[in-house]
Short mmCIF file of C-alpha atoms in Angstrom, two decimals:
data_model
loop_
_atom_site.label_atom_id
_atom_site.label_comp_id
_atom_site.label_asym_id
_atom_site.label_seq_id
_atom_site.Cartn_x
_atom_site.Cartn_y
_atom_site.Cartn_z
CA MET A 1 125.51 -55.57 28.13
CA CYS A 2 121.61 -54.88 29.36
CA GLN A 3 120.95 -51.66 30.86
CA LEU A 4 119.49 -50.99 34.40
CA LEU A 5 117.68 -47.96 35.54
CA GLY A 6 116.06 -47.19 38.96
CA MET A 7 114.41 -44.33 40.71
CA ASN A 8 114.03 -43.65 44.41
CA CYS A 9 112.35 -40.45 45.83
CA ASN A 10 110.75 -38.95 48.96
CA VAL A 11 107.31 -37.93 47.00
CA PRO A 12 105.84 -39.93 44.26
CA THR A 13 107.25 -38.82 41.04
CA ASP A 14 106.84 -39.94 37.36
CA ILE A 15 109.95 -41.29 35.57
CA CYS A 16 109.08 -40.40 32.01
CA PHE A 17 111.60 -37.94 31.27
CA SER A 18 114.22 -40.55 32.23
CA PHE A 19 112.10 -43.64 30.40
CA GLU A 20 112.35 -41.72 27.57
CA GLY A 21 116.33 -41.71 27.31
CA PHE A 22 116.29 -45.24 28.74
CA ARG A 23 114.01 -46.92 26.26
CA ARG A 24 115.89 -45.68 23.26
CA ARG A 25 118.64 -47.81 24.38
CA GLY A 26 116.29 -50.88 23.64
CA GLY A 27 117.00 -51.25 20.19
CA LEU A 28 118.10 -47.38 19.04
CA THR A 29 120.75 -46.41 20.16
CA ASP A 30 122.08 -49.35 21.89
CA HIS A 31 121.56 -53.04 20.89
CA HIS A 32 119.12 -54.67 23.38
CA ARG A 33 116.14 -55.90 21.89
CA ASP A 34 115.69 -59.49 23.77
CA GLY A 35 112.83 -57.62 26.17
CA TRP A 36 112.21 -54.99 29.13
CA GLY A 37 110.36 -54.49 32.11
CA ILE A 38 109.69 -52.02 34.85
CA ALA A 39 108.22 -52.08 38.02
CA PHE A 40 106.39 -49.52 39.93
CA PHE A 41 105.78 -49.47 43.60
CA GLU A 42 103.16 -47.34 44.80
CA GLY A 43 102.39 -47.56 48.37
CA ARG A 44 102.86 -50.95 49.74
CA GLY A 45 101.74 -52.46 45.84
CA CYS A 46 103.57 -52.74 42.86
CA ARG A 47 103.14 -52.88 39.27
CA LEU A 48 105.35 -54.87 36.96
CA PHE A 49 105.08 -54.07 33.05
CA LEU A 50 107.10 -56.60 31.23
CA ASP A 51 107.37 -57.07 27.54
CA ALA A 52 109.67 -59.75 25.23
CA LYS A 53 109.72 -57.01 22.64
CA ALA A 54 112.65 -54.52 22.33
CA THR A 55 111.42 -51.14 24.28
CA ILE A 56 111.38 -49.51 20.95
CA GLU A 57 108.80 -51.45 19.15
CA SER A 58 106.84 -52.32 22.68
CA PRO A 59 102.98 -51.07 22.92
CA VAL A 60 103.61 -51.59 26.61
CA ALA A 61 106.32 -49.09 26.31
CA ASP A 62 104.38 -46.57 24.80
CA LEU A 63 102.13 -46.76 27.56
CA VAL A 64 104.56 -46.30 30.32
CA ARG A 65 105.51 -43.17 27.97
CA HIS A 66 102.63 -41.72 28.20
CA TYR A 67 100.59 -42.49 31.39
CA PRO A 68 102.52 -40.77 34.20
CA ILE A 69 102.59 -43.10 36.88
CA HIS A 70 103.16 -41.61 40.04
CA SER A 71 105.98 -43.87 42.11
CA THR A 72 108.08 -43.26 45.00
CA GLN A 73 110.54 -46.42 43.58
CA VAL A 74 111.02 -47.68 40.02
CA ILE A 75 113.48 -50.68 39.09
CA ALA A 76 113.41 -51.18 35.16
CA HIS A 77 115.75 -53.36 32.97
CA ILE A 78 116.48 -53.48 29.30
CA ARG A 79 117.72 -57.05 28.61
CA LYS A 80 120.67 -58.40 26.14
CA ALA A 81 120.30 -62.02 26.66
CA THR A 82 123.71 -63.56 27.72
CA ARG A 83 121.83 -66.59 29.97
CA GLY A 84 118.53 -68.09 29.39
CA ARG A 85 116.39 -67.67 25.80
CA VAL A 86 114.36 -64.90 25.13
CA ALA A 87 111.25 -65.37 26.91
CA LEU A 88 108.50 -63.86 29.17
CA GLU A 89 109.87 -65.89 32.09
CA ASN A 90 113.57 -64.55 31.69
CA THR A 91 112.59 -60.62 31.43
CA HIS A 92 113.89 -58.68 34.38
CA PRO A 93 112.95 -57.08 36.47
CA PHE A 94 111.55 -60.22 38.91
CA GLN A 95 109.26 -60.03 41.85
CA ARG A 96 108.80 -62.07 44.77
CA GLU A 97 107.55 -61.50 48.28
CA LEU A 98 109.15 -61.57 51.63
CA TRP A 99 107.86 -60.27 55.16
CA GLY A 100 104.92 -59.21 53.76
CA ARG A 101 106.55 -56.72 51.32
CA TYR A 102 107.14 -56.87 47.36
CA TRP A 103 110.79 -57.41 46.37
CA VAL A 104 111.98 -56.25 42.98
CA PHE A 105 115.22 -57.37 41.03
CA ALA A 106 117.30 -56.44 38.11
CA HIS A 107 120.55 -57.46 37.20
CA ASN A 108 123.10 -56.52 34.56
CA GLY A 109 126.11 -58.69 34.28
CA THR A 110 126.78 -62.61 33.68
CA LEU A 111 127.43 -65.39 36.42
CA GLU A 112 129.82 -68.12 35.36
CA ASP A 113 129.55 -71.51 37.06
CA TYR A 114 126.98 -70.54 39.43
CA ALA A 115 124.68 -73.19 40.67
CA PRO A 116 123.44 -72.50 44.23
CA GLU A 117 121.54 -75.05 46.02
CA LEU A 118 118.22 -73.48 46.55
CA SER A 119 115.67 -74.43 49.00
CA PRO A 120 112.08 -74.63 47.78
CA LEU A 121 111.41 -71.41 49.53
CA TYR A 122 112.46 -69.68 46.41
CA GLN A 123 112.52 -71.33 43.24
CA PRO A 124 113.17 -69.58 39.67
CA VAL A 125 110.44 -69.91 37.02
CA GLY A 126 112.82 -69.20 34.13
CA ASP A 127 116.36 -70.06 33.41
CA THR A 128 118.39 -67.01 33.72
CA ASP A 129 121.40 -66.62 36.53
CA SER A 130 119.87 -63.23 37.37
CA GLU A 131 116.67 -65.08 38.62
CA ARG A 132 118.54 -67.61 40.75
CA ALA A 133 120.78 -64.55 42.05
CA PHE A 134 117.87 -63.08 43.19
CA CYS A 135 116.14 -66.31 44.71
CA HIS A 136 119.46 -66.81 46.23
CA LEU A 137 119.52 -63.31 48.03
CA LEU A 138 116.08 -63.72 49.15
CA GLU A 139 116.50 -67.24 50.85
CA GLY A 140 119.83 -65.91 52.47
CA LEU A 141 117.55 -63.15 53.82
CA ARG A 142 114.70 -65.11 55.01
CA ARG A 143 116.81 -67.52 56.52
CA ALA A 144 118.62 -65.23 58.54
CA PHE A 145 115.35 -63.18 59.50
CA PRO A 146 112.33 -65.63 59.58
CA ASP A 147 110.29 -63.09 60.90
CA GLY A 148 112.01 -59.90 59.26
CA PRO A 149 115.10 -57.98 60.37
CA LYS A 150 114.51 -55.89 63.71
CA GLU A 151 116.73 -52.96 62.45
CA GLU A 152 118.08 -51.97 58.92
CA GLY A 153 121.66 -52.42 59.37
CA ALA A 154 121.38 -55.74 60.23
CA LEU A 155 119.61 -56.52 57.12
CA ALA A 156 122.37 -54.44 55.44
CA SER A 157 125.17 -56.88 56.37
CA THR A 158 123.75 -59.93 56.00
CA LEU A 159 122.23 -58.66 52.07
CA ARG A 160 126.52 -57.70 51.71
CA ARG A 161 127.56 -61.00 53.01
CA LEU A 162 125.35 -62.93 50.28
CA THR A 163 126.25 -60.34 47.26
CA ALA A 164 129.82 -60.61 47.61
CA ASP A 165 129.70 -64.63 47.66
CA ILE A 166 127.21 -64.14 44.53
CA ALA A 167 129.86 -61.43 43.06
CA ARG A 168 132.49 -64.10 42.97
CA HIS A 169 130.81 -65.44 39.99
CA GLY A 170 131.18 -62.89 37.66
CA VAL A 171 129.46 -59.40 36.68
CA PHE A 172 126.71 -58.40 39.40
CA ASN A 173 125.41 -55.13 39.19
CA TYR A 174 122.24 -55.18 40.49
CA LEU A 175 118.53 -53.06 41.64
CA LEU A 176 117.06 -54.51 44.51
CA GLY A 177 113.95 -52.85 45.76
CA ASN A 178 111.17 -53.14 48.58
CA GLY A 179 109.47 -49.99 47.84
CA THR A 180 111.05 -48.06 50.61
CA THR A 181 114.92 -48.82 50.49
CA LEU A 182 116.50 -49.36 46.92
CA TYR A 183 119.69 -51.35 47.26
CA ALA A 184 122.48 -51.03 44.40
CA HIS A 185 125.23 -52.89 43.88
CA CYS A 186 127.94 -52.03 41.37
CA SER A 187 130.41 -54.55 39.76
CA THR A 188 131.46 -52.69 36.73
CA ASP A 189 128.81 -49.76 35.60
CA LEU A 190 126.21 -47.87 37.82
CA HIS A 191 125.86 -44.26 38.05
CA PHE A 192 123.32 -42.15 39.58
CA VAL A 193 122.50 -38.42 40.43
CA THR A 194 120.47 -36.94 42.80
CA ARG A 195 118.24 -33.93 41.83
CA GLN A 196 117.36 -31.40 44.70
CA ALA A 197 116.74 -27.75 45.07
CA PRO A 198 117.52 -25.69 43.74
CA PHE A 199 116.58 -27.68 40.49
CA GLY A 200 117.83 -26.85 37.01
CA HIS A 201 117.63 -28.10 33.52
CA ALA A 202 118.59 -31.67 32.54
CA HIS A 203 119.18 -32.91 28.65
CA LEU A 204 119.17 -36.27 27.70
CA VAL A 205 122.34 -38.31 26.25
CA ASP A 206 119.99 -40.34 24.10
CA GLU A 207 117.63 -37.78 22.56
CA ASP A 208 117.87 -33.67 21.98
CA LEU A 209 115.35 -33.23 24.93
CA THR A 210 115.77 -30.83 27.90
CA VAL A 211 113.41 -30.56 30.93
CA ASP A 212 113.60 -27.65 33.52
CA PHE A 213 112.53 -29.54 36.70
CA SER A 214 112.57 -26.27 38.31
CA ARG A 215 108.95 -25.80 36.86
CA LEU A 216 107.84 -29.40 37.87
CA THR A 217 109.13 -29.80 41.33
CA ARG A 218 108.26 -28.13 44.92
CA PRO A 219 111.31 -27.38 46.98
CA ASP A 220 111.43 -30.31 49.46
CA ASP A 221 111.27 -32.70 46.61
CA ARG A 222 114.27 -35.12 46.28
CA VAL A 223 114.62 -37.97 43.47
CA THR A 224 117.48 -40.09 42.94
CA VAL A 225 117.95 -41.73 39.33
CA ILE A 226 120.43 -44.85 39.17
CA ALA A 227 121.26 -45.90 35.62
CA THR A 228 123.84 -48.26 34.05
CA GLN A 229 125.12 -45.30 32.15
CA PRO A 230 124.17 -41.33 32.95
CA LEU A 231 121.23 -40.75 31.14
CA THR A 232 121.82 -36.64 30.90
CA ASP A 233 124.75 -35.25 29.56
CA ASN A 234 124.99 -31.95 31.86
CA GLU A 235 124.28 -33.35 35.23
CA ALA A 236 127.19 -34.44 37.93
CA TRP A 237 126.53 -38.12 37.92
CA THR A 238 128.23 -40.16 40.64
CA ARG A 239 130.26 -43.71 39.41
CA LEU A 240 129.66 -46.24 41.88
CA ALA A 241 132.84 -48.25 42.57
CA ALA A 242 133.41 -51.79 42.26
CA GLY A 243 132.11 -53.73 44.95
CA GLN A 244 129.98 -50.86 46.12
CA LEU A 245 126.46 -51.56 47.82
CA VAL A 246 124.24 -48.43 48.39
CA ALA A 247 121.05 -48.10 49.84
CA PHE A 248 118.72 -45.14 48.76
CA ARG A 249 115.64 -44.12 50.87
CA GLY A 250 113.68 -41.07 50.70
CA GLY A 251 115.01 -40.01 47.53
CA GLU A 252 119.01 -40.01 48.65
CA ALA A 253 121.95 -42.36 49.49
CA VAL A 254 121.56 -43.19 53.27
CA ALA A 255 124.19 -45.53 53.69
CA ASP A 256 127.46 -46.94 51.79
CA LEU A 257 126.98 -51.03 52.98
CA MET B 1 80.27 -57.51 43.43
CA CYS B 2 83.20 -57.82 41.84
CA GLN B 3 83.48 -59.41 38.57
CA LEU B 4 86.08 -62.58 37.41
CA LEU B 5 87.01 -63.59 33.87
CA GLY B 6 89.31 -66.60 33.00
CA MET B 7 90.46 -67.92 29.78
CA ASN B 8 91.97 -71.29 29.24
CA CYS B 9 93.13 -72.69 26.17
CA ASN B 10 94.86 -75.39 24.18
CA VAL B 11 96.47 -72.71 21.81
CA PRO B 12 97.34 -69.38 22.77
CA THR B 13 94.73 -67.11 22.13
CA ASP B 14 93.86 -63.08 22.72
CA ILE B 15 91.13 -62.18 24.96
CA CYS B 16 90.19 -58.74 22.90
CA PHE B 17 86.55 -59.95 22.10
CA SER B 18 85.55 -61.02 25.68
CA PHE B 19 87.54 -58.37 27.82
CA GLU B 20 85.62 -55.95 25.49
CA GLY B 21 82.52 -57.20 27.37
CA PHE B 22 83.98 -57.51 30.28
CA ARG B 23 85.59 -54.45 30.89
CA ARG B 24 82.40 -52.65 30.47
CA ARG B 25 81.38 -53.71 33.62
CA GLY B 26 84.17 -51.65 35.33
CA GLY B 27 82.29 -48.45 35.47
CA LEU B 28 79.62 -48.47 32.87
CA THR B 29 77.27 -51.77 32.64
CA ASP B 30 78.01 -52.15 36.32
CA HIS B 31 79.21 -50.41 39.39
CA HIS B 32 82.92 -51.98 39.80
CA ARG B 33 85.12 -48.98 39.87
CA ASP B 34 87.42 -49.92 42.36
CA GLY B 35 90.62 -51.24 40.32
CA TRP B 36 91.24 -54.01 38.29
CA GLY B 37 93.58 -56.29 37.07
CA ILE B 38 94.51 -59.18 34.82
CA ALA B 39 97.44 -61.89 34.29
CA PHE B 40 98.79 -63.32 31.06
CA PHE B 41 100.52 -66.71 31.27
CA GLU B 42 102.69 -66.71 28.38
CA GLY B 43 104.59 -70.20 28.79
CA ARG B 44 106.11 -70.25 32.16
CA GLY B 45 105.94 -66.45 32.63
CA CYS B 46 103.31 -64.58 33.64
CA ARG B 47 102.40 -60.72 32.97
CA LEU B 48 99.86 -58.79 35.43
CA PHE B 49 98.93 -55.49 34.68
CA LEU B 50 97.21 -53.81 37.38
CA ASP B 51 95.43 -50.39 37.75
CA ALA B 52 93.65 -49.12 40.71
CA LYS B 53 91.38 -47.18 38.16
CA ALA B 54 87.87 -48.18 36.80
CA THR B 55 88.55 -50.36 33.62
CA ILE B 56 86.53 -47.79 31.64
CA GLU B 57 88.75 -44.81 32.23
CA SER B 58 92.01 -47.12 32.40
CA PRO B 59 94.88 -46.14 30.21
CA VAL B 60 96.50 -49.80 30.78
CA ALA B 61 92.78 -51.33 29.88
CA ASP B 62 92.96 -49.46 26.57
CA LEU B 63 96.57 -51.23 26.01
CA VAL B 64 94.91 -54.56 26.75
CA ARG B 65 91.92 -53.67 24.26
CA HIS B 66 94.53 -52.84 21.45
CA TYR B 67 97.63 -55.23 22.25
CA PRO B 68 96.45 -58.59 21.35
CA ILE B 69 98.50 -60.54 23.66
CA HIS B 70 98.35 -64.42 22.80
CA SER B 71 98.03 -66.57 26.19
CA THR B 72 96.91 -70.16 27.00
CA GLN B 73 95.42 -68.61 30.33
CA VAL B 74 94.04 -65.69 31.55
CA ILE B 75 92.98 -64.12 35.07
CA ALA B 76 91.00 -60.97 35.26
CA HIS B 77 89.09 -59.33 37.87
CA ILE B 78 87.18 -55.88 38.40
CA ARG B 79 86.80 -54.96 41.80
CA LYS B 80 84.24 -53.61 43.97
CA ALA B 81 85.71 -52.89 47.46
CA THR B 82 84.20 -54.82 50.43
CA ARG B 83 87.26 -55.59 52.60
CA GLY B 84 90.42 -53.67 52.33
CA ARG B 85 90.67 -49.83 50.63
CA VAL B 86 90.87 -49.05 46.97
CA ALA B 87 94.72 -49.28 46.52
CA LEU B 88 97.27 -50.74 44.13
CA GLU B 89 98.37 -53.45 46.86
CA ASN B 90 94.60 -54.88 47.30
CA THR B 91 93.87 -54.91 43.62
CA HIS B 92 93.27 -58.27 41.95
CA PRO B 93 94.72 -60.99 40.88
CA PHE B 94 97.61 -61.53 42.99
CA GLN B 95 100.91 -63.49 42.07
CA ARG B 96 103.17 -65.53 44.09
CA GLU B 97 105.70 -68.49 43.23
CA LEU B 98 105.25 -71.98 44.21
CA TRP B 99 107.50 -75.16 43.00
CA GLY B 100 108.76 -72.90 40.20
CA ARG B 101 105.44 -71.76 38.74
CA TYR B 102 103.66 -68.39 39.09
CA TRP B 103 100.46 -68.74 40.57
CA VAL B 104 97.39 -66.27 40.18
CA PHE B 105 94.56 -65.87 42.02
CA ALA B 106 91.45 -63.83 42.14
CA HIS B 107 88.09 -63.59 44.21
CA ASN B 108 84.89 -62.61 44.34
CA GLY B 109 82.71 -62.38 47.44
CA THR B 110 83.48 -61.47 50.99
CA LEU B 111 85.03 -63.93 54.01
CA GLU B 112 83.47 -62.99 57.59
CA ASP B 113 85.46 -63.93 60.76
CA TYR B 114 88.20 -65.08 58.53
CA ALA B 115 91.88 -64.90 60.04
CA PRO B 116 93.89 -67.35 59.52
CA GLU B 117 97.39 -68.04 61.08
CA LEU B 118 99.73 -67.72 58.64
CA SER B 119 102.94 -68.80 58.50
CA PRO B 120 105.90 -66.58 56.98
CA LEU B 121 106.09 -68.81 54.02
CA TYR B 122 103.28 -66.41 52.21
CA GLN B 123 102.29 -63.21 53.88
CA PRO B 124 99.59 -60.89 52.13
CA VAL B 125 101.26 -57.27 51.21
CA GLY B 126 97.82 -55.72 51.33
CA ASP B 127 94.84 -56.23 53.94
CA THR B 128 92.18 -58.21 51.64
CA ASP B 129 90.30 -61.29 52.93
CA SER B 130 91.02 -62.21 49.05
CA GLU B 131 94.98 -62.18 49.32
CA ARG B 132 94.83 -63.86 52.63
CA ALA B 133 92.67 -66.89 51.18
CA PHE B 134 95.37 -66.84 48.63
CA CYS B 135 98.28 -67.05 51.07
CA HIS B 136 96.26 -69.79 52.91
CA LEU B 137 95.74 -71.67 49.96
CA LEU B 138 99.35 -71.92 48.67
CA GLU B 139 100.56 -72.21 52.30
CA GLY B 140 98.32 -75.27 52.43
CA LEU B 141 99.49 -76.84 49.18
CA ARG B 142 103.19 -76.34 49.70
CA ARG B 143 102.62 -77.87 53.60
CA ALA B 144 101.23 -80.86 51.84
CA PHE B 145 103.63 -81.02 49.08
CA PRO B 146 106.78 -79.38 49.68
CA ASP B 147 108.44 -80.25 46.87
CA GLY B 148 105.52 -80.34 44.37
CA PRO B 149 102.89 -83.17 44.26
CA LYS B 150 103.82 -86.20 42.25
CA GLU B 151 100.57 -86.44 40.68
CA GLU B 152 97.66 -83.88 39.91
CA GLY B 153 95.06 -85.90 41.86
CA ALA B 154 96.87 -85.47 44.85
CA LEU B 155 97.01 -81.66 44.63
CA ALA B 156 93.40 -81.28 43.92
CA SER B 157 92.18 -83.23 46.75
CA THR B 158 94.12 -81.14 49.06
CA LEU B 159 93.02 -77.85 47.30
CA ARG B 160 89.36 -79.27 47.91
CA ARG B 161 89.81 -79.66 51.52
CA LEU B 162 91.36 -76.09 52.06
CA THR B 163 88.86 -74.35 49.51
CA ALA B 164 85.96 -76.11 51.68
CA ASP B 165 87.61 -74.77 54.76
CA ILE B 166 87.78 -71.22 53.53
CA ALA B 167 84.26 -71.21 51.93
CA ARG B 168 82.52 -71.75 55.47
CA HIS B 169 83.30 -68.05 56.10
CA GLY B 170 81.51 -66.92 53.16
CA VAL B 171 81.42 -66.23 49.53
CA PHE B 172 84.42 -67.81 48.00
CA ASN B 173 84.15 -67.76 44.05
CA TYR B 174 87.48 -68.13 42.91
CA LEU B 175 89.96 -68.54 39.73
CA LEU B 176 93.53 -70.17 40.39
CA GLY B 177 95.84 -70.97 38.07
CA ASN B 178 99.69 -72.10 37.30
CA GLY B 179 99.58 -71.34 33.62
CA THR B 180 98.61 -74.71 33.06
CA THR B 181 95.87 -75.75 34.91
CA LEU B 182 92.85 -73.30 35.97
CA TYR B 183 91.07 -73.88 38.89
CA ALA B 184 87.58 -72.22 39.45
CA HIS B 185 85.61 -72.48 42.79
CA CYS B 186 82.04 -71.59 42.55
CA SER B 187 80.05 -70.51 45.80
CA THR B 188 77.21 -68.47 44.21
CA ASP B 189 77.91 -67.29 40.87
CA LEU B 190 80.51 -68.57 38.23
CA HIS B 191 79.53 -69.28 34.51
CA PHE B 192 82.07 -70.94 31.60
CA VAL B 193 81.63 -71.72 27.81
CA THR B 194 83.94 -73.77 25.60
CA ARG B 195 84.43 -72.68 22.37
CA GLN B 196 85.60 -75.57 19.69
CA ALA B 197 84.69 -76.95 15.98
CA PRO B 198 82.33 -76.01 14.83
CA PHE B 199 83.20 -72.59 15.80
CA GLY B 200 79.78 -70.22 15.41
CA HIS B 201 79.41 -66.39 16.07
CA ALA B 202 79.01 -64.90 19.68
CA HIS B 203 77.54 -61.81 20.43
CA LEU B 204 78.15 -59.70 23.45
CA VAL B 205 75.82 -58.88 26.05
CA ASP B 206 77.32 -55.67 27.33
CA GLU B 207 77.96 -54.42 24.07
CA ASP B 208 76.28 -54.78 20.69
CA LEU B 209 79.29 -56.69 19.25
CA THR B 210 79.64 -59.74 17.49
CA VAL B 211 82.54 -62.22 16.15
CA ASP B 212 82.59 -64.89 14.08
CA PHE B 213 84.83 -67.26 15.79
CA SER B 214 84.96 -69.48 12.61
CA ARG B 215 87.07 -66.94 10.88
CA LEU B 216 89.86 -66.87 13.90
CA THR B 217 90.23 -70.24 14.71
CA ARG B 218 91.88 -73.48 13.50
CA PRO B 219 89.75 -76.77 13.64
CA ASP B 220 91.88 -78.03 16.82
CA ASP B 221 91.69 -74.85 18.74
CA ARG B 222 89.86 -75.26 22.23
CA VAL B 223 89.04 -72.16 24.28
CA THR B 224 87.18 -72.19 27.57
CA VAL B 225 86.23 -68.75 28.99
CA ILE B 226 84.77 -68.53 32.70
CA ALA B 227 82.99 -65.66 34.07
CA THR B 228 80.68 -64.45 36.91
CA GLN B 229 78.04 -63.76 34.56
CA PRO B 230 77.78 -65.00 30.89
CA LEU B 231 79.43 -62.54 28.47
CA THR B 232 77.44 -63.62 25.54
CA ASP B 233 73.84 -64.12 24.85
CA ASN B 234 73.59 -66.59 22.35
CA GLU B 235 75.86 -69.12 23.43
CA ALA B 236 75.30 -72.07 26.13
CA TRP B 237 76.83 -71.31 28.94
CA THR B 238 77.05 -73.67 31.92
CA ARG B 239 76.45 -72.46 35.34
CA LEU B 240 78.66 -74.00 38.27
CA ALA B 241 76.82 -75.29 41.01
CA ALA B 242 77.43 -73.82 44.86
CA GLY B 243 80.70 -75.92 46.22
CA GLN B 244 81.74 -77.11 42.68
CA LEU B 245 85.55 -76.84 41.95
CA VAL B 246 86.51 -77.28 38.53
CA ALA B 247 89.85 -77.89 36.54
CA PHE B 248 90.08 -76.58 33.27
CA ARG B 249 93.41 -77.73 31.26
CA GLY B 250 93.86 -77.60 27.45
CA GLY B 251 90.86 -75.65 26.79
CA GLU B 252 88.23 -77.79 28.34
CA ALA B 253 87.05 -79.04 31.76
CA VAL B 254 88.99 -81.84 32.98
CA ALA B 255 87.98 -82.89 36.50
CA ASP B 256 84.93 -82.09 38.66
CA LEU B 257 86.77 -81.96 41.84
#
């Protein structure tokens, strides 16, 4: 199974601590050696680092570990190939533009008998079910709101309907973000923790490493981390239910859609 | 003025030597400190590294120097901001998807009184004239060939017409690529050199560094490097004429459009 990692914050934050545990699942503490990627939103801009190597051997992962990029939204993925060969074009996250914003998507799971008729609006470049589903979601959103939605609630209900259609085909845990809102959908495995004052210590599951967030944060900071499996063993992670779609904004869950 | 760098090859090749000279123009041998980026095509996939820092101070540039990514097409850009503030979303190259392929674009120059009415098909995320021109080109290509062009010549003549329309607004040196074909348009400054057997030595302009390509290549290799100004001082670079649009494929110029 692939591994998902997301972060949504109210102030730009580096993901070095969470990434330290996460990357070890790419070939060391778990068997996901078929590439990985991470997208950082900085303002309206987005940086997407991709590598078809295992994170544990990847020079790009070393860069991400040592270069504390401050971002308000991060989406990362470690791949265990199930559909589509190991290749850069099949490496998550995927990125497209919609309504003058970048959208980024990463998926964990496998979709069966899933071959939607896609318009030329968004065409997959690789051959994964995941990228197809991403194109399907964006096409559906664009058709529903050609010039962008007037309000967030309308977008959410369309996204919910599109997601339910696709989820009928199999396991569809995903993270979808546009730099402001991060949407997390759970079919089987997705957990999140929200860190805010009073901040405490966190200890990684995958490595004996502890951080004291009270020394690294200001009182108003708020950060939510979302992952396939909890990354720390001494914090209260919330498990999403099957079929649950949650929107995160400003570092916290704002809507259960 | 910004700096452009492109590479088109018949076999995957690393760009470390050319990048070594090129990156020094980002803050050391020239004054372009407003961000930089580089896109590597690997098969149908594309990796885009962006940094709003000067190349000479950028940890991402250090990665690119030391991690020899083998690619058949590269587009890189060092920015001197003229339109649009220094920000990640204004950093070239830009990337979009068209006809199930990634397209990448970088521009050198400034367009005056350029405010095309763009459809929702491709919307700029940042506020540069360059990204607007890229959206304009892709929208024009998509409208002319909704399902993709049947033959390369038809695409080329449409691209030529769209380019001429935009170039009326100012300086429009650009590199545009889809991983297979690299299009280079010159308004004022663009040079290229094609390296093929018999391979010789090349010596950088920006640093006292020489490479012997005969030791690094096979007899059938063919590589074209395109740059705003020649990167080496002992090779025969061809200067593109004002208004010239050239297509490179398989490491050589295949059409003067």
